CSV table of C-alpha atoms in Angstrom, one decimal:
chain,number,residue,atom,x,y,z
A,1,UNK,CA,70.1,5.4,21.8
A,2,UNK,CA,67.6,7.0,24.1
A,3,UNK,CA,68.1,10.8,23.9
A,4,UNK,CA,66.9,13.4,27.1
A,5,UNK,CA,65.3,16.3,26.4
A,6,UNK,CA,68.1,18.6,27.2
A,7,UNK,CA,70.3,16.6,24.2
A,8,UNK,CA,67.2,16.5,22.1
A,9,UNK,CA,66.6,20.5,22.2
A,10,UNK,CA,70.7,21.4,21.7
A,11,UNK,CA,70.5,19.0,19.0
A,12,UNK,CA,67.6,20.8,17.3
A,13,UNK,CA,69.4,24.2,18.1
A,14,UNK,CA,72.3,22.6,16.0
A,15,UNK,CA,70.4,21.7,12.8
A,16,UNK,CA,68.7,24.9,13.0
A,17,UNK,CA,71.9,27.0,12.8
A,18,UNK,CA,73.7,24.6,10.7
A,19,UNK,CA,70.7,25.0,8.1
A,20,UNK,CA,72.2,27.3,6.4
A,21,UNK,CA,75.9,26.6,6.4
A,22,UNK,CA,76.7,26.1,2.2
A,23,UNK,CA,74.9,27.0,-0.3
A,24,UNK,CA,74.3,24.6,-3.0
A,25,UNK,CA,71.5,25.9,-5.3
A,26,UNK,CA,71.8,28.4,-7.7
A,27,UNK,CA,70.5,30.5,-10.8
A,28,UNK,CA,73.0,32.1,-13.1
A,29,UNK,CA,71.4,34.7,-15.3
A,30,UNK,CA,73.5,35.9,-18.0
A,31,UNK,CA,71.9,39.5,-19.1
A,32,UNK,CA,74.1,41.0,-22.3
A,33,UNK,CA,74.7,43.9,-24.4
A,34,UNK,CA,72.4,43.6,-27.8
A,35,UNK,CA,74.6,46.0,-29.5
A,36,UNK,CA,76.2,45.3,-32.7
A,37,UNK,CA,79.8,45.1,-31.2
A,38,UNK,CA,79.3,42.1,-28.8
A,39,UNK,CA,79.1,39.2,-31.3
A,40,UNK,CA,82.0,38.0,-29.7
A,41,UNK,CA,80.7,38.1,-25.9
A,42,UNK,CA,77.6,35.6,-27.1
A,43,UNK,CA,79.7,33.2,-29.3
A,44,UNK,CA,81.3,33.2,-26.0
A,45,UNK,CA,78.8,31.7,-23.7
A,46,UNK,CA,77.3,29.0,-26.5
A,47,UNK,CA,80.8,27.8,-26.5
A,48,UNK,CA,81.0,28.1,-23.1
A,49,UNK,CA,77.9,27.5,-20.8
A,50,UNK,CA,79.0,23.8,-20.9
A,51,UNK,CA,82.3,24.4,-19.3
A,52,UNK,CA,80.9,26.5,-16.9
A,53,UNK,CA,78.2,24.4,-16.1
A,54,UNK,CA,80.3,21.3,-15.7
A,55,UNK,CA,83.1,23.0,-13.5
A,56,UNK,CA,80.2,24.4,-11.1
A,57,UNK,CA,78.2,20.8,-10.8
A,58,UNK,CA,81.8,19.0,-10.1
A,59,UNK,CA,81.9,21.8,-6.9
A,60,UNK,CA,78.8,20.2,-5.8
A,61,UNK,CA,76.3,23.3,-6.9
A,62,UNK,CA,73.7,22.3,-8.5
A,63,UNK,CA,72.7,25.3,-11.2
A,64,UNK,CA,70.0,26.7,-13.3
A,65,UNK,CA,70.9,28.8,-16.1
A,66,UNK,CA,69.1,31.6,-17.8
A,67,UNK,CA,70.3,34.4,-20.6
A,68,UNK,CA,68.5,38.0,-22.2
A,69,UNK,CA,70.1,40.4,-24.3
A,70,UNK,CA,69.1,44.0,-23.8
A,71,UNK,CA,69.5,47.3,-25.8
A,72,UNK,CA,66.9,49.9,-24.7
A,73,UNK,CA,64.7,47.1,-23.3
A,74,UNK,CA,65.0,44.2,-21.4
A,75,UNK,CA,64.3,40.8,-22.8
A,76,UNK,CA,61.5,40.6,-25.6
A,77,UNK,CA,60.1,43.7,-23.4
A,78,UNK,CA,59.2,45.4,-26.5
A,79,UNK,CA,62.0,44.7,-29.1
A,80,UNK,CA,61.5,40.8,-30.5
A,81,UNK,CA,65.0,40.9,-31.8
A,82,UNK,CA,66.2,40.8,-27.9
A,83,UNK,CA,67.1,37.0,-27.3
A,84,UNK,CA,65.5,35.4,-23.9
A,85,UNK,CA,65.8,31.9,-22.5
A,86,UNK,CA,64.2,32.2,-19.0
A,87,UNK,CA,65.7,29.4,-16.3
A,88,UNK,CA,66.5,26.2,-17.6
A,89,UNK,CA,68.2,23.1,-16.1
A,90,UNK,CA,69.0,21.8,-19.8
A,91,UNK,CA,72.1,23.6,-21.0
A,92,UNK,CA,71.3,23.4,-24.7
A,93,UNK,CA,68.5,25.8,-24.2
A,94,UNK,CA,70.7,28.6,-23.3
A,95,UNK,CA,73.7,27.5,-26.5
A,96,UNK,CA,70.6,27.9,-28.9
A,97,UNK,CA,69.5,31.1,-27.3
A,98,UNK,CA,73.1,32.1,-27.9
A,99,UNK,CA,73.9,31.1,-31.1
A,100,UNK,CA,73.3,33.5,-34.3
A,101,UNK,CA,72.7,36.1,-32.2
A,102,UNK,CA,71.3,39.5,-34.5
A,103,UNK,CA,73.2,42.0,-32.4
A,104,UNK,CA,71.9,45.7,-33.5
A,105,UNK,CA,71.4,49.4,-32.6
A,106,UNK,CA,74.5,51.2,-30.1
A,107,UNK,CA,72.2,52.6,-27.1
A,108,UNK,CA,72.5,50.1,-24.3
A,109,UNK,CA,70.7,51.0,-20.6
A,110,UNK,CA,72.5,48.6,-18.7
A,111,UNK,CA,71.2,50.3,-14.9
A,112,UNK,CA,67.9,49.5,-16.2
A,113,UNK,CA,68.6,46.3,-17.6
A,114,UNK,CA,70.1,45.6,-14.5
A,115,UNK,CA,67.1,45.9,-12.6
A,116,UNK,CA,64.7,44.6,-14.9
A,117,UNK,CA,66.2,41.1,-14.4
A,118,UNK,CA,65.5,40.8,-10.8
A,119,UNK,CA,61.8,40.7,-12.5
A,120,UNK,CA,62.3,39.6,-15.7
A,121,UNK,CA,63.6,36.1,-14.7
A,122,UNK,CA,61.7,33.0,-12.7
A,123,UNK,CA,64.0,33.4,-10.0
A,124,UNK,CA,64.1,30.1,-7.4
A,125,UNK,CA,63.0,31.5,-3.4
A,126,UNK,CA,65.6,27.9,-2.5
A,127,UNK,CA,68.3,29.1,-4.7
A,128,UNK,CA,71.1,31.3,-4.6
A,129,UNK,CA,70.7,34.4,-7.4
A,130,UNK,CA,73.7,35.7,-9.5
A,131,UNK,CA,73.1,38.0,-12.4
A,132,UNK,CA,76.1,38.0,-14.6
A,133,UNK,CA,75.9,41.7,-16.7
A,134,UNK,CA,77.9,42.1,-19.8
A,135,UNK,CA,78.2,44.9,-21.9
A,136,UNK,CA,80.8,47.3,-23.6
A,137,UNK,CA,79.4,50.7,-22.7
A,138,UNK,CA,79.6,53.2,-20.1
A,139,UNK,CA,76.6,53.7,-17.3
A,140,UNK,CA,73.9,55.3,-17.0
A,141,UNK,CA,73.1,56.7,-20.1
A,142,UNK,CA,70.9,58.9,-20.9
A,143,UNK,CA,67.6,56.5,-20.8
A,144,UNK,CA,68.8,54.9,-17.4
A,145,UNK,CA,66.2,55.2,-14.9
A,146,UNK,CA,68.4,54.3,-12.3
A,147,UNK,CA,71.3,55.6,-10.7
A,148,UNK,CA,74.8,53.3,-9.7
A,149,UNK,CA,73.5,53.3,-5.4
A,150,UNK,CA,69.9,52.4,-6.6
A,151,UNK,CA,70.9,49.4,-8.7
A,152,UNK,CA,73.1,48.8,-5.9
A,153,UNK,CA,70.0,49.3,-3.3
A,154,UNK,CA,68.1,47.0,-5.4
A,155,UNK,CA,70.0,44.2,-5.7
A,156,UNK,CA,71.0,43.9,-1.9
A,157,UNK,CA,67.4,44.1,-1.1
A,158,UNK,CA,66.5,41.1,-3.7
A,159,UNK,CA,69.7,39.1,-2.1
A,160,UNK,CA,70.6,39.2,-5.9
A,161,UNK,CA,74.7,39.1,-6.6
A,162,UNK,CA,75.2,41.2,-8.9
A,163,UNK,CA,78.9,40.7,-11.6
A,164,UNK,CA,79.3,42.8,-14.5
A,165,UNK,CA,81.6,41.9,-17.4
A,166,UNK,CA,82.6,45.3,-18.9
A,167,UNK,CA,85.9,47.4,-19.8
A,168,UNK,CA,88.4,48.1,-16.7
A,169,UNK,CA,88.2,51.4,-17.0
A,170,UNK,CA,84.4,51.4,-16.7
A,171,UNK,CA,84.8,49.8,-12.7
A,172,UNK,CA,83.6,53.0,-11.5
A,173,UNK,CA,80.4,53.2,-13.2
A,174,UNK,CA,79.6,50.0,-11.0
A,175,UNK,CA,81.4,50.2,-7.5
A,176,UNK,CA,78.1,50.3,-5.5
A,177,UNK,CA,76.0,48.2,-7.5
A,178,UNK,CA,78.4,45.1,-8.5
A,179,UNK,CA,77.9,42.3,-5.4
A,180,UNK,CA,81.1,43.3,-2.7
A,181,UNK,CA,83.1,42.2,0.5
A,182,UNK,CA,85.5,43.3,2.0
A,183,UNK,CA,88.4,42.5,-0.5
A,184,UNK,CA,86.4,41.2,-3.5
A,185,UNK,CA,84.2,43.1,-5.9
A,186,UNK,CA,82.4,41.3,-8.4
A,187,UNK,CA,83.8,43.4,-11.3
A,188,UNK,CA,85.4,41.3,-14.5
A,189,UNK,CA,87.5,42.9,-17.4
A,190,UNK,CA,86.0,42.3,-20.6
A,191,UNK,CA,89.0,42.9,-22.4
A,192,UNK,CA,90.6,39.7,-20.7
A,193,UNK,CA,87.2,37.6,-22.4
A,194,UNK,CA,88.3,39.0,-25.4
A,195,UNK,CA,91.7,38.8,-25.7
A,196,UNK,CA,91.9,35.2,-23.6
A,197,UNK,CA,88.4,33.5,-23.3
A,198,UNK,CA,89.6,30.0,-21.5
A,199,UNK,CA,91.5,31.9,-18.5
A,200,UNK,CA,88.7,34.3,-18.6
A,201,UNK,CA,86.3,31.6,-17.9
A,202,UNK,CA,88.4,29.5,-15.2
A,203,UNK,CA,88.7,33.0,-13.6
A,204,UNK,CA,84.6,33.6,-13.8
A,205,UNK,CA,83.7,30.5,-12.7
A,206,UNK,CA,86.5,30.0,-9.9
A,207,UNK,CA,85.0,33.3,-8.4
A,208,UNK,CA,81.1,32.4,-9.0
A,209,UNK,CA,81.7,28.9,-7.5
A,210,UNK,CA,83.2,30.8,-4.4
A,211,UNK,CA,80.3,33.1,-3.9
A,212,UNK,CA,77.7,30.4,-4.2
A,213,UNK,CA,79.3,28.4,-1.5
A,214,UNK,CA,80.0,31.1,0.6
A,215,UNK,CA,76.1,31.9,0.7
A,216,UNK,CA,74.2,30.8,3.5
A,217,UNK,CA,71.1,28.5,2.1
A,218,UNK,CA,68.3,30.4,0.7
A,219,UNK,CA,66.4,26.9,1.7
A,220,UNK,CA,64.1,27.1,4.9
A,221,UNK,CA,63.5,24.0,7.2
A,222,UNK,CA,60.3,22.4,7.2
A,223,UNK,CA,56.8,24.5,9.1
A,224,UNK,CA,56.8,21.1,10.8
A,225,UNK,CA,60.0,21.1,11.9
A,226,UNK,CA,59.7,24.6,13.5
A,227,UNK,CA,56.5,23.1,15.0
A,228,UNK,CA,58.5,20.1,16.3
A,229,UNK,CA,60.6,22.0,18.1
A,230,UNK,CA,58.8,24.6,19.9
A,231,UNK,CA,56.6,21.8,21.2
A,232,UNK,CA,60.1,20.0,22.5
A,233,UNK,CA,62.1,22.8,23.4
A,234,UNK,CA,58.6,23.8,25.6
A,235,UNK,CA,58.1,20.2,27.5
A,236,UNK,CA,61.7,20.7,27.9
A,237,UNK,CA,61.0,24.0,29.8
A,238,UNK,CA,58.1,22.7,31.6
A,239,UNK,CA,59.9,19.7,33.1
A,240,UNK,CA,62.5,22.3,34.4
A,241,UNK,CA,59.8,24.7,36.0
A,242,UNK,CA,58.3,21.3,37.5
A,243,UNK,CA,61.9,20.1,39.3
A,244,UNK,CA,62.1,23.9,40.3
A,245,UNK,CA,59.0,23.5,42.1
A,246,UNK,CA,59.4,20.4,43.6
């Protein structure tokens, strides 16, 4: 079918806009709570990760998976006994991370740990990026370099989504740095993991599956696609300026 130049340039106006439509690339980082009393919340993801990964490829997302423990640092930032597993597309690296877990020590920055994993991980430019915080302790302490906006500021200028997995009655501590809309904030109750892990995780997973589609597409078009077009779309305006003067 031979197309004008007129259908040729609306059609290329269409792809461009559509681009962007669904997101269906991401990178889940898990970043948890080192301290002695979240045993649990680790045995939790190793028995886990599979479900979660499964439920999220069956919604047509294809995922990367990535998990640090934290205490005062971030990561093997200066304490070795901190577990890291940096993005992998292989779900057993992230069980073994998980598994046998020497969780210590009772002062947890979780602002700064926060923050350190929008540098800490090999985030994807093409992907959708959701941190997933747990812990069991109110924020800031006393060794957070950040404050609740600023975490907040941060992770809206990263395009990071931010969910945090703590107590109920610790919301507060995150209202303007957990990811938001209008009638959804990206606050879970770590009691529920604890008390009832499977619904917890149907719940977690329903609500990260419906961010990640709701994302436009990190993913660019092609430098010669852009290329493509400005040439078309500009023959298309010459021919125009060529009837107009004719």
């Amino acid at each position: 079918m031979k197309l004008s130049l007129k259908s040729s340039a609306a059609a290329l106006l269409i792809l461009s806009s559509s681009s962007g439509m669904c997101a269906s690339v991401a990178d889940i980082a898990f970043v948890i709570d080192q301290s002695g009393s979240m045993g649990s919340e680790f045995n939790w993801l190793s028995s886990s990760i599979e479900t979660i990964n499964q439920r999220v490829s069956d919604a047509g997302i294809t995922a990367r998976y990535a998990v640090a423990g934290y205490e005062r640092d971030f990561g093997s930032n200066g304490d070795d006994r901190n577990i890291y597993q940096d993005f992998s597309s292989d779900i057993t690296d992230i069980t073994n991370a998980t598994t046998d877990v020497n969780t210590y020590g009772g002062n947890e920055y979780s602002y700064n740990a926060a923050v350190d994993g929008t540098t800490g991980f090999a985030w994807s430019d093409s992907a959708v990026r959701v941190m997933i915080l747990i812990t069991d302790e109110r924020s800031p302490q006393s060794g957070d370099n950040y404050s609740e906006s600023e975490v907040g500021d941060i992770m809206s200028d990263g395009d990071f989504l931010l969910n945090v997995i703590a107590p109920s009655r610790f919301q507060e501590n995150w209202d303007d740095a957990a990811y938001s809309t209008d009638n959804y904030l990206g606050f879970f109750d770590l009691d529920l993991l604890r008390d009832d892990p499977e619904t917890f995780t149907t719940r977690l997973t329903e609500a990260k599956i419906e961010e990640i589609i709701n994302q436009p597409s990190p993913v660019p078009l092609p430098a010669a696609f852009w290329l493509f077009a400005t040439g078309l779309l500009g023959l298309f305006g010459f021919k125009r300026n060529s009837r107009s003067t004719t």
